[in-house]
PDB file of C-alpha atoms in Angstrom:
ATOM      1  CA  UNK Z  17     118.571  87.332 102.010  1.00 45.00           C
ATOM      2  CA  UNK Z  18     116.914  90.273  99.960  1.00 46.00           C
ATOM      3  CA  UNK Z  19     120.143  91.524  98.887  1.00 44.00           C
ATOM      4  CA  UNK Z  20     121.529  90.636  95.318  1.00 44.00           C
ATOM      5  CA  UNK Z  21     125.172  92.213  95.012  1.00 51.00           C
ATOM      6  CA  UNK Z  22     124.644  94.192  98.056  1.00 64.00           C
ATOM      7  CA  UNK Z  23     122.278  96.296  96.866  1.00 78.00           C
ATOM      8  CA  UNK Z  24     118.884  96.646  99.268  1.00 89.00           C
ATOM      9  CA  UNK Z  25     115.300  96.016  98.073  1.00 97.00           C
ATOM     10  CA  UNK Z  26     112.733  97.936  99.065  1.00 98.00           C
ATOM     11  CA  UNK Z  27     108.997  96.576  99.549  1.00 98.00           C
ATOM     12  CA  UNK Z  28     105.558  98.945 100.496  1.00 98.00           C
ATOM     13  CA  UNK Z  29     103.336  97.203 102.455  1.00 98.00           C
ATOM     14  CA  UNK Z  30      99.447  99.043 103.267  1.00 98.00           C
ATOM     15  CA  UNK Z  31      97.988  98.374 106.203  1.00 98.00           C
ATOM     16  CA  UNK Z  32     101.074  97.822 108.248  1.00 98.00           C
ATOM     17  CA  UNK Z  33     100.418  99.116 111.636  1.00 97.00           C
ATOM     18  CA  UNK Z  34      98.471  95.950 112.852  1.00 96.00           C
ATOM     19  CA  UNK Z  35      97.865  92.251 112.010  1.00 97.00           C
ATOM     20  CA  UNK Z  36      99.262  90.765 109.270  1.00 98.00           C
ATOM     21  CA  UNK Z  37     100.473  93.848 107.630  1.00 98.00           C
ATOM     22  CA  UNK Z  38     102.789  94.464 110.749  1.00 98.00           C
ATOM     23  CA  UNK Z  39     104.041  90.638 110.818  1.00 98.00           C
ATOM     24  CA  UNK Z  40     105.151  91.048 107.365  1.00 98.00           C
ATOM     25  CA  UNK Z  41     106.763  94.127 107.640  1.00 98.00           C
ATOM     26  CA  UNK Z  42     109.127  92.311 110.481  1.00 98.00           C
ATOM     27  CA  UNK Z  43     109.867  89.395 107.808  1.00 98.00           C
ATOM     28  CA  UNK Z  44     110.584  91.863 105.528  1.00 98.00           C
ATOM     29  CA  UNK Z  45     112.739  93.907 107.534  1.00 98.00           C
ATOM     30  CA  UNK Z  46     114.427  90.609 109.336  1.00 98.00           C
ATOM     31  CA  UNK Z  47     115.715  89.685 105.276  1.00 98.00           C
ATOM     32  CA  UNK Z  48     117.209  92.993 105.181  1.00 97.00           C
ATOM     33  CA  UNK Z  49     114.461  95.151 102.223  1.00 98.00           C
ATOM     34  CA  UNK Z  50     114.086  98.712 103.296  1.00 98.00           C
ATOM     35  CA  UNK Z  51     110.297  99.487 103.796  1.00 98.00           C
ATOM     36  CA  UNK Z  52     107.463 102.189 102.888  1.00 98.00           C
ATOM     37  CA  UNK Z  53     105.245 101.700 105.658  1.00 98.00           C
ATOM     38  CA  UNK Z  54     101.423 102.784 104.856  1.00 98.00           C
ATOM     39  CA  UNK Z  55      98.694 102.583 107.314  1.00 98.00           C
ATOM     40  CA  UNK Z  56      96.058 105.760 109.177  1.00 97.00           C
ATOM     41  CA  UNK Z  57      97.770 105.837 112.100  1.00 97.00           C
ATOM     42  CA  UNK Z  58     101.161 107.775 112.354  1.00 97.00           C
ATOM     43  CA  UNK Z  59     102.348 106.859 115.882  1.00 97.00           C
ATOM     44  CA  UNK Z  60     101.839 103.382 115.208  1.00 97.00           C
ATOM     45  CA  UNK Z  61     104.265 103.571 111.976  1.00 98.00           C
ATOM     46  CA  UNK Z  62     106.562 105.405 114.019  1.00 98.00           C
ATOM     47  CA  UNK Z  63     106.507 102.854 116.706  1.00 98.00           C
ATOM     48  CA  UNK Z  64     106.959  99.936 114.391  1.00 98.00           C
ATOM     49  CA  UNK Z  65     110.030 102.103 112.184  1.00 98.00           C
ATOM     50  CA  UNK Z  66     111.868 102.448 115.151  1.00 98.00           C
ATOM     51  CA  UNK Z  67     111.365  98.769 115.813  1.00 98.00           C
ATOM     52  CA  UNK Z  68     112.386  97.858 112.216  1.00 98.00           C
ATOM     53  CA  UNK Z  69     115.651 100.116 112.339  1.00 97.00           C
ATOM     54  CA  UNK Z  70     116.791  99.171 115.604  1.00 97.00           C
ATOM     55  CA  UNK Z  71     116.497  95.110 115.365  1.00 97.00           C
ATOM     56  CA  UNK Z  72     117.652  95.126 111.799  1.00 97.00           C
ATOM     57  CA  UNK Z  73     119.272  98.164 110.429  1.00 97.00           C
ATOM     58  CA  UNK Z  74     117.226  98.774 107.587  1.00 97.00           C
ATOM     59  CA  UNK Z  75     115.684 102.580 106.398  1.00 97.00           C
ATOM     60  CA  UNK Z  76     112.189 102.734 106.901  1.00 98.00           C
ATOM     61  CA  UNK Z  77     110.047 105.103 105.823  1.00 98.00           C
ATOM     62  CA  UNK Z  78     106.605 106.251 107.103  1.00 98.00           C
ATOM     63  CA  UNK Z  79     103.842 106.892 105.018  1.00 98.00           C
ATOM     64  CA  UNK Z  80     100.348 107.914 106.889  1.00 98.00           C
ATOM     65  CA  UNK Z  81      97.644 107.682 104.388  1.00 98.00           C
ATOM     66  CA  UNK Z  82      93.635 107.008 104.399  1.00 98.00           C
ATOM     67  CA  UNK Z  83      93.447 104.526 101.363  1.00 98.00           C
ATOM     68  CA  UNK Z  84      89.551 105.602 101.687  1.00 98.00           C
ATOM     69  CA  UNK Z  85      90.697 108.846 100.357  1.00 98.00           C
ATOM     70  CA  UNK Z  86      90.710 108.509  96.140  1.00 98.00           C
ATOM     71  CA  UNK Z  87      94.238 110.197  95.657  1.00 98.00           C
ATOM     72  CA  UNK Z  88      96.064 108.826  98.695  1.00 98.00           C
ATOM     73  CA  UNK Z  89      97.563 105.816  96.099  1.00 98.00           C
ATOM     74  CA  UNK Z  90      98.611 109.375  93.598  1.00 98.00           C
ATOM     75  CA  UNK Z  91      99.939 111.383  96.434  1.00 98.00           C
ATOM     76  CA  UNK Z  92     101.904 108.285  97.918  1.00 98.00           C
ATOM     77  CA  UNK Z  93     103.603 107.232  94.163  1.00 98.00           C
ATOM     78  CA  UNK Z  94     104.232 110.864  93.798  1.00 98.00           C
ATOM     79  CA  UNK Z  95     105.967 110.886  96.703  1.00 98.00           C
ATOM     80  CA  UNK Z  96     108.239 107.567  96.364  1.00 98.00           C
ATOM     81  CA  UNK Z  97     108.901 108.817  92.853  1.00 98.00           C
ATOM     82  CA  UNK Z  98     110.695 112.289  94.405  1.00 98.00           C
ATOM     83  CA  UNK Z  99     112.249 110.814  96.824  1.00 97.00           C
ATOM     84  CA  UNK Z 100     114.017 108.278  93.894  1.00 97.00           C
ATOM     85  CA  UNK Z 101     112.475 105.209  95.794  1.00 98.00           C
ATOM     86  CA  UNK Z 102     111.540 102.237  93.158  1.00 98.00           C
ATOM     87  CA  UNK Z 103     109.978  99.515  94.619  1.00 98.00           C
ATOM     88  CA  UNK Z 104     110.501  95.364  94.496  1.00 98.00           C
ATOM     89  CA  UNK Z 105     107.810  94.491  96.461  1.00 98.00           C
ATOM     90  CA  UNK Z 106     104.166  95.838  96.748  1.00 98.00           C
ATOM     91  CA  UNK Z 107     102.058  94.645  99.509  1.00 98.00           C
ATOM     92  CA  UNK Z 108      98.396  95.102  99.041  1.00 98.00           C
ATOM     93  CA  UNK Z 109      97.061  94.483 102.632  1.00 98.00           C
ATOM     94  CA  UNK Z 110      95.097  97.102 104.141  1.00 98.00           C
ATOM     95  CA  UNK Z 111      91.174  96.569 104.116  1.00 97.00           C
ATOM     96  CA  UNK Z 112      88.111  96.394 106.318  1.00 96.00           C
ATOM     97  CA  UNK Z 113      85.120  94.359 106.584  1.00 96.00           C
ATOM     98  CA  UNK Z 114      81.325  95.151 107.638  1.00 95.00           C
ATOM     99  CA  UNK Z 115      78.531  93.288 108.518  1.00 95.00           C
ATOM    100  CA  UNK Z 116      74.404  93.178 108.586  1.00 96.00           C
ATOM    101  CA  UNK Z 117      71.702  93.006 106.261  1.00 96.00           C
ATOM    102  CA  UNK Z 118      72.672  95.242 103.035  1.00 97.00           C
ATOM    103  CA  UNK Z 119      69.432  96.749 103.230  1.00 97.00           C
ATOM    104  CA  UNK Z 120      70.534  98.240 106.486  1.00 97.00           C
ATOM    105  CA  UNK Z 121      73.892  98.548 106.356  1.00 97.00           C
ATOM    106  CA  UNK Z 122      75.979 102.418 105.998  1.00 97.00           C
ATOM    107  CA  UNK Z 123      76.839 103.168 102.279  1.00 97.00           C
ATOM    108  CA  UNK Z 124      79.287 105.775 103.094  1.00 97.00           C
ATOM    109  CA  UNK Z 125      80.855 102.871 105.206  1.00 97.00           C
ATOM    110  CA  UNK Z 126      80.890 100.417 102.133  1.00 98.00           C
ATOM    111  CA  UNK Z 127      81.772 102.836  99.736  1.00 98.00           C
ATOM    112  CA  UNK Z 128      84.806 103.200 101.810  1.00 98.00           C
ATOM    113  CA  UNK Z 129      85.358  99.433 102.585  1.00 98.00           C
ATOM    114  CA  UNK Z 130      85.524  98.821  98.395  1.00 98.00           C
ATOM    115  CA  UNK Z 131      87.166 102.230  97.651  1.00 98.00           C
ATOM    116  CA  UNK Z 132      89.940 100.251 100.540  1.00 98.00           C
ATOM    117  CA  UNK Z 133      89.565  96.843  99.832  1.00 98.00           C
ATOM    118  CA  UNK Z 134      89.278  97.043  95.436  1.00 98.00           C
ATOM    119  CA  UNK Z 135      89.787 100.430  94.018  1.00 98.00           C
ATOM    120  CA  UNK Z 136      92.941 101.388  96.299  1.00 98.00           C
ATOM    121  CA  UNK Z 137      94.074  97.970  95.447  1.00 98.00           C
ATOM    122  CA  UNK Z 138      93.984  97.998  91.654  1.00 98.00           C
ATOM    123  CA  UNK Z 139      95.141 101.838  91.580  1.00 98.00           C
ATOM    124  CA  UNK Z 140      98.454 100.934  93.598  1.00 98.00           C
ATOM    125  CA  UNK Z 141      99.014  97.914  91.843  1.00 98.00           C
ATOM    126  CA  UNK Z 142      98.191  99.957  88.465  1.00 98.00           C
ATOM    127  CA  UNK Z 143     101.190 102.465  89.904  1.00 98.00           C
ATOM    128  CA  UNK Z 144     103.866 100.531  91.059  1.00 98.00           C
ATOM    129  CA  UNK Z 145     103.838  97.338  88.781  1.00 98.00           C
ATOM    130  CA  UNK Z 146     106.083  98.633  85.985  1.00 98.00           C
ATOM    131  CA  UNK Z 147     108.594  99.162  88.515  1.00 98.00           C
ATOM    132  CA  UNK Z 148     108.159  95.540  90.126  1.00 98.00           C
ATOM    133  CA  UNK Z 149     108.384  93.747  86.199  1.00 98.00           C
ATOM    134  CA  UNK Z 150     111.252  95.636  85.611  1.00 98.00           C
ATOM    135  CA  UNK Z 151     113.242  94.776  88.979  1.00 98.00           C
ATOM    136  CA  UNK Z 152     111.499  91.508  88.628  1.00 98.00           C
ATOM    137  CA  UNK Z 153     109.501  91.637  91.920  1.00 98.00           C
ATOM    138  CA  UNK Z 154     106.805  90.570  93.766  1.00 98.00           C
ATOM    139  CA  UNK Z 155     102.828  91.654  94.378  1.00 98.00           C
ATOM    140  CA  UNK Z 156     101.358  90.524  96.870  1.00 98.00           C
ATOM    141  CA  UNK Z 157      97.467  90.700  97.470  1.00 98.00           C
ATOM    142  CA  UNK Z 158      95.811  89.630 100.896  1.00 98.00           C
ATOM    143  CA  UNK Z 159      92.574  88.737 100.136  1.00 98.00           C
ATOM    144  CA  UNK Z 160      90.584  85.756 102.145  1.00 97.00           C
ATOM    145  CA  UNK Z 161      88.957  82.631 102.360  1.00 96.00           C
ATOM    146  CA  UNK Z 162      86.118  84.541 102.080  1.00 96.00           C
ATOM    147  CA  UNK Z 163      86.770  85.575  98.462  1.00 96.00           C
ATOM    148  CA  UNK Z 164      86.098  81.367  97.461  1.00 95.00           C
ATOM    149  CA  UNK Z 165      81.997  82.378  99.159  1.00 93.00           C
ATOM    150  CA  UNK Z 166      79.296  84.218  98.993  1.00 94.00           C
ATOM    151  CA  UNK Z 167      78.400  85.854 101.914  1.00 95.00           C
ATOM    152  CA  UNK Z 168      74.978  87.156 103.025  1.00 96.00           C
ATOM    153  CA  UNK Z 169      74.798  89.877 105.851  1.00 96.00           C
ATOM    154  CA  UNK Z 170      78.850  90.349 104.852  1.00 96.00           C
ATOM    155  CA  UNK Z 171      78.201  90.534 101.095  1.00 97.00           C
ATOM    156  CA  UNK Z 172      80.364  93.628 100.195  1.00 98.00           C
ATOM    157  CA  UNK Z 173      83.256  92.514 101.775  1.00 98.00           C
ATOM    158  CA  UNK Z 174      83.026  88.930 100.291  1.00 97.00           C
ATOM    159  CA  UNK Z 175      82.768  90.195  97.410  1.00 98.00           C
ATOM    160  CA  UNK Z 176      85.183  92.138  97.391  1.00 98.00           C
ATOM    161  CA  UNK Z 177      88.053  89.493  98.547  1.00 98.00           C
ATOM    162  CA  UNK Z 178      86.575  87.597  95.627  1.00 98.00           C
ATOM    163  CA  UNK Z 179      87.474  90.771  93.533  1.00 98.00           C
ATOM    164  CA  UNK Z 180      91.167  90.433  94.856  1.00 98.00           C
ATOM    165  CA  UNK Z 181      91.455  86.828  94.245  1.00 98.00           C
ATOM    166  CA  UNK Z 182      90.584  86.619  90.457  1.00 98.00           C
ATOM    167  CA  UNK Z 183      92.271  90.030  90.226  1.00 98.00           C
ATOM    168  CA  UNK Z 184      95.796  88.528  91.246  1.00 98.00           C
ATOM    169  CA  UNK Z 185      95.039  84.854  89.457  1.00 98.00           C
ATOM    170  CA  UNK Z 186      94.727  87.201  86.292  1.00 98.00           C
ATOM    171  CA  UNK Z 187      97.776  89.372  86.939  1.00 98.00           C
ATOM    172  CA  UNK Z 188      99.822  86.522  87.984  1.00 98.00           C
ATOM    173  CA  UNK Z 189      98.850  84.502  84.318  1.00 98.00           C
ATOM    174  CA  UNK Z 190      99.257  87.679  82.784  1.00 98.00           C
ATOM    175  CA  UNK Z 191     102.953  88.158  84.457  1.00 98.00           C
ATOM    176  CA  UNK Z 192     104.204  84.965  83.458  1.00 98.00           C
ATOM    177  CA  UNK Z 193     107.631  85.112  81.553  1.00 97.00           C
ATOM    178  CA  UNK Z 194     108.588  88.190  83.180  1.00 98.00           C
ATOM    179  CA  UNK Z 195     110.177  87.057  86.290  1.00 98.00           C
ATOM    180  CA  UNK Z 196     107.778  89.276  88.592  1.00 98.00           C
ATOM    181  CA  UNK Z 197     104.977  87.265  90.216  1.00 98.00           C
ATOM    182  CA  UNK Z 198     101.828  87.601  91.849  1.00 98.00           C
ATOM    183  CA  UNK Z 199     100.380  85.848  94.605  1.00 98.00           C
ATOM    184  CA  UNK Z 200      96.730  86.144  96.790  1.00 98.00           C
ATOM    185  CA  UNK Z 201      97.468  85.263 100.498  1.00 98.00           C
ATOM    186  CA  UNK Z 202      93.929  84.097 101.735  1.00 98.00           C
ATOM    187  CA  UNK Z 203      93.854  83.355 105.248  1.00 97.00           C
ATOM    188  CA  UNK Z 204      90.705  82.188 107.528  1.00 94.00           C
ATOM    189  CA  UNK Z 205      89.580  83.817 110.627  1.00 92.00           C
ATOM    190  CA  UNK Z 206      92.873  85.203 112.513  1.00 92.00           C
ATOM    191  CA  UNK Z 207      92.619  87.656 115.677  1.00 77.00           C
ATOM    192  CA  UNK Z 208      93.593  90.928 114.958  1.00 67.00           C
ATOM    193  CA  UNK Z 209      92.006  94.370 115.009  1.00 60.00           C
ATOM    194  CA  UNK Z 210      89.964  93.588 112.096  1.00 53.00           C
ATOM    195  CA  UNK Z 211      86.896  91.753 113.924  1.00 50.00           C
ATOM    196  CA  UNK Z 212      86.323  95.183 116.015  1.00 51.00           C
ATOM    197  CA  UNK Z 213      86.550  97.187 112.648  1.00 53.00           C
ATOM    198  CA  UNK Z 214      84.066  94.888 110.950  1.00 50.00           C
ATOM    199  CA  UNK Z 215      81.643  94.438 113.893  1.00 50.00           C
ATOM    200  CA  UNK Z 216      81.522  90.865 113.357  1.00 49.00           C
ATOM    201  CA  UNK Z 217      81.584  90.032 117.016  1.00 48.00           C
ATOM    202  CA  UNK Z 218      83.519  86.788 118.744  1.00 47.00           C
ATOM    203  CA  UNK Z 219      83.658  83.646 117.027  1.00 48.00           C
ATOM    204  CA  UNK Z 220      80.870  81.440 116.957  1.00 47.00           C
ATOM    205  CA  UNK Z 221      81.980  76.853 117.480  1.00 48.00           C
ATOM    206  CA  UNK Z 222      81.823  76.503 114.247  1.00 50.00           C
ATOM    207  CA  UNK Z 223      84.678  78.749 112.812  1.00 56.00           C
ATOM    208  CA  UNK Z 224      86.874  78.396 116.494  1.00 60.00           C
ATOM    209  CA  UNK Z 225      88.952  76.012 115.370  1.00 64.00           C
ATOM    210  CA  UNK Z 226      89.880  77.580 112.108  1.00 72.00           C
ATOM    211  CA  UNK Z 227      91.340  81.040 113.883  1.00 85.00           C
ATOM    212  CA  UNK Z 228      95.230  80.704 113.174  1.00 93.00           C
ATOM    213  CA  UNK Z 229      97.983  82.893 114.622  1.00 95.00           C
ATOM    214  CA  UNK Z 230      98.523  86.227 112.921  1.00 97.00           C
ATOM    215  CA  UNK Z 231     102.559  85.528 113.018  1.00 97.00           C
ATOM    216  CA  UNK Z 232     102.196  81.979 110.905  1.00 97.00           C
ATOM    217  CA  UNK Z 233      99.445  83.318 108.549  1.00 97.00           C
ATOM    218  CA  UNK Z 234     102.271  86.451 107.630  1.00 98.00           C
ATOM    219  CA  UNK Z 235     104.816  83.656 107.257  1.00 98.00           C
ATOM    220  CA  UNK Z 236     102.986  81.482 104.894  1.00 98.00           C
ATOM    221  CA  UNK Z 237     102.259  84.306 102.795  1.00 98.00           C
ATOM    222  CA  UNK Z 238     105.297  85.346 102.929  1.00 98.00           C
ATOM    223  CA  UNK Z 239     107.099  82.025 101.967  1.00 98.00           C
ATOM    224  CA  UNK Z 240     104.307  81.441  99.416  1.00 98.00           C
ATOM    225  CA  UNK Z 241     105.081  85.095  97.948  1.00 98.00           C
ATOM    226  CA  UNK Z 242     109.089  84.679  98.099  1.00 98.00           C
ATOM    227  CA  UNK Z 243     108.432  81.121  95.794  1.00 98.00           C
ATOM    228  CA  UNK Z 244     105.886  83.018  93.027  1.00 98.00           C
ATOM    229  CA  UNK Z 245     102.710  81.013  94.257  1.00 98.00           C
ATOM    230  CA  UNK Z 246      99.963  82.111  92.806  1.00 98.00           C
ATOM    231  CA  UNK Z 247      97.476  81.636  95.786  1.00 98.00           C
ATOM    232  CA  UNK Z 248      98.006  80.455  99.112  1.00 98.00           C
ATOM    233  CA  UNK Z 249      95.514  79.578 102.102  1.00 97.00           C
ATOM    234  CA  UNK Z 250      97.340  79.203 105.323  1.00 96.00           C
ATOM    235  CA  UNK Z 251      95.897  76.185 107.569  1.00 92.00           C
ATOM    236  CA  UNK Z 252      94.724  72.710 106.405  1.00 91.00           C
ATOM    237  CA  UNK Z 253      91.555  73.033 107.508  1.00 93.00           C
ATOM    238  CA  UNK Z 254      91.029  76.138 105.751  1.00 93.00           C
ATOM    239  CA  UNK Z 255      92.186  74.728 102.615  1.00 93.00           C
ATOM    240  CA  UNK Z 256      89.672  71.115 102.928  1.00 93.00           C
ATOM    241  CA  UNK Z 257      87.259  73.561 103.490  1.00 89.00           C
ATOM    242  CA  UNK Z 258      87.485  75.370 100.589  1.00 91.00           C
ATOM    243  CA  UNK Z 259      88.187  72.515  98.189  1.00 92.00           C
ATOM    244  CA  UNK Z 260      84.994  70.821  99.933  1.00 91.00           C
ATOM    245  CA  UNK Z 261      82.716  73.626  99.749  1.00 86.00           C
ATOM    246  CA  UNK Z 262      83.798  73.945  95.594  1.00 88.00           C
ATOM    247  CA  UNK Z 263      81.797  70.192  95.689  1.00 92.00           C
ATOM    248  CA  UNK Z 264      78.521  71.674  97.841  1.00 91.00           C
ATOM    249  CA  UNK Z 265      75.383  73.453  95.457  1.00 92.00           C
ATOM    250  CA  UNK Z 266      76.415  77.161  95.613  1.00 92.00           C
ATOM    251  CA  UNK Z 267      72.599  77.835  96.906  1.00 94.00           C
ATOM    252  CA  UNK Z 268      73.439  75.266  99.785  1.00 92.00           C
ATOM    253  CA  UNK Z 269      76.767  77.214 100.781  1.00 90.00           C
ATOM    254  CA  UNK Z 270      75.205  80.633 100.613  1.00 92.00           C
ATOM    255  CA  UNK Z 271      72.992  79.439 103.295  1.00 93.00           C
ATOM    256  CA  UNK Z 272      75.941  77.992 105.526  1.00 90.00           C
ATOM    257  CA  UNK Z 273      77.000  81.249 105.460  1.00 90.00           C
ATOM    258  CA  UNK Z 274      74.400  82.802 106.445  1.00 92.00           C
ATOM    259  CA  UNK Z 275      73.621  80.500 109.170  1.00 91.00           C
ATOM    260  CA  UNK Z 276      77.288  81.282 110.111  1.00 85.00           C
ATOM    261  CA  UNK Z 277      76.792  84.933 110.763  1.00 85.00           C
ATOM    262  CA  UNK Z 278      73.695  84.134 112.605  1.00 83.00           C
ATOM    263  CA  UNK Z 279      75.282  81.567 115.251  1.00 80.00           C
ATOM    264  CA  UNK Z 280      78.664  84.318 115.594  1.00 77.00           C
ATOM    265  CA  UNK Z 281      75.944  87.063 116.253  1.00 75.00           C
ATOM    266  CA  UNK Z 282      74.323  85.099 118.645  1.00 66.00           C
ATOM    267  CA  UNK Z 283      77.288  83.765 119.697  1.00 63.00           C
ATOM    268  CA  UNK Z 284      76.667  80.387 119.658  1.00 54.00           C
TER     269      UNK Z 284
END
């Protein structure tokens, strides 16, 4: 249960109209914390609110907000703060991916995928975290496997998952003693709207058998966040592979990658 002497917690998760954000706003909601959902897309918070109060009996409020936008993460703590809401749990979900050669690729797009995926990140977490250490909470940080790779022809967003990954290691070492905790929830390929987003096209044979169910991935991050882990990378496979690939000449795995995106472009 989330309760402690009755009283309700209340965790924000970004990005919670789809995927994994959505899957862990039901866990959330199922062990009773009342929610700030955040995602673009009103109707879809709406849908999922009424979801959330009906099954489980929780408040839920809806916050529609374009993390692209610099002062969405001000204009959302501004307006938790005046409406006395104090959070236990931030969830730092919501982020996009893009794909090509960099010397092709959009910058307005990529300036919005790291102003998303880092700099709405950090400026949340920069918000919101005195209120978790002092009601000894919980961040949480989805990042991805990609963050332990470099990836050509995806570069900006592997980079920027390795941003979130030695962002929350460092936060979590730096929270130690206070009874808040950090953890970095790094899953592999999983099937949500985030492939059509990043225009990465189907799955090529050799990442099939590492696509894992969007419901499991939520509740191993979700476990691994309730327990303070520090990081957390749902699916065995996933995990050999990035233990493995820490044993592999980084030159040698930068081109695995990029042989990657070739054979999912081409679809073999």
């Amino acid at each position: 249960m989330s309760t402690s002497n009755s009283v309700p917690k209340t965790a924000l998760v970004t990005g919670a109209s789809s995927g994994i954000g959505l899957e862990l706003a039901r866990l959330f909601a199922r062990d009773g914390y009342h929610l700030v959902l955040v995602a673009r897309n009103r109707d879809a918070l709406c849908d999922l609110a009424e979801e959330l109060h009906s099954h489980y009996g929780v408040e839920v409020r809806v916050a529609p907000k374009d993390l692209s936008h610099p002062f969405a993460p001000v204009e959302l703590y501004q307006e938790l703060q005046e409406a006395g809401i104090a959070l236990d749990v931030l969830v730092n979900n919501a982020g996009f991916g893009g794909s090509g050669p960099f010397i092709q690729t959009d910058w307005n797009n990529e300036a919005e995928m790291m102003q998303v995926n880092i700099i709405a990140l950090v400026h949340l977490t920069k918000l919101f975290l005195p209120q978790i250490v002092a009601r000894k909470g919980k961040l949480l940080n989805v990042g991805s496997v990609a963050g332990f790779l470099p990836g050509p022809y995806t570069s900006i967003y592997y980079a920027s998952k390795a941003f979130v990954l030695h962002f929350t290691e460092a936060l979590a070492e730096e929270l130690s003693g206070t009874g808040a905790t950090a953890t970095c929830l790094c899953p592999g390929p999983v099937q949500t709207n985030f492939q059509k987003r990043a225009h990465t096209g189907g799955s090529s044979r050799a990442n099939q058998g590492l696509y894992m169910d969007v419901r499991e991935v939520a509740r191993l991050g979700y476990e691994a966040m309730k327990e303070g882990k520090r990081v957390v990378i749902p699916g065995w496979k996933n995990r050999l592979l990035t233990n493995v690939l820490r044993l592999v000449p980084r030159d040698t795995v930068t081109k695995m990658v990029g042989r990657a995106y070739a054979a999912k472009k081409s679809g073999n």
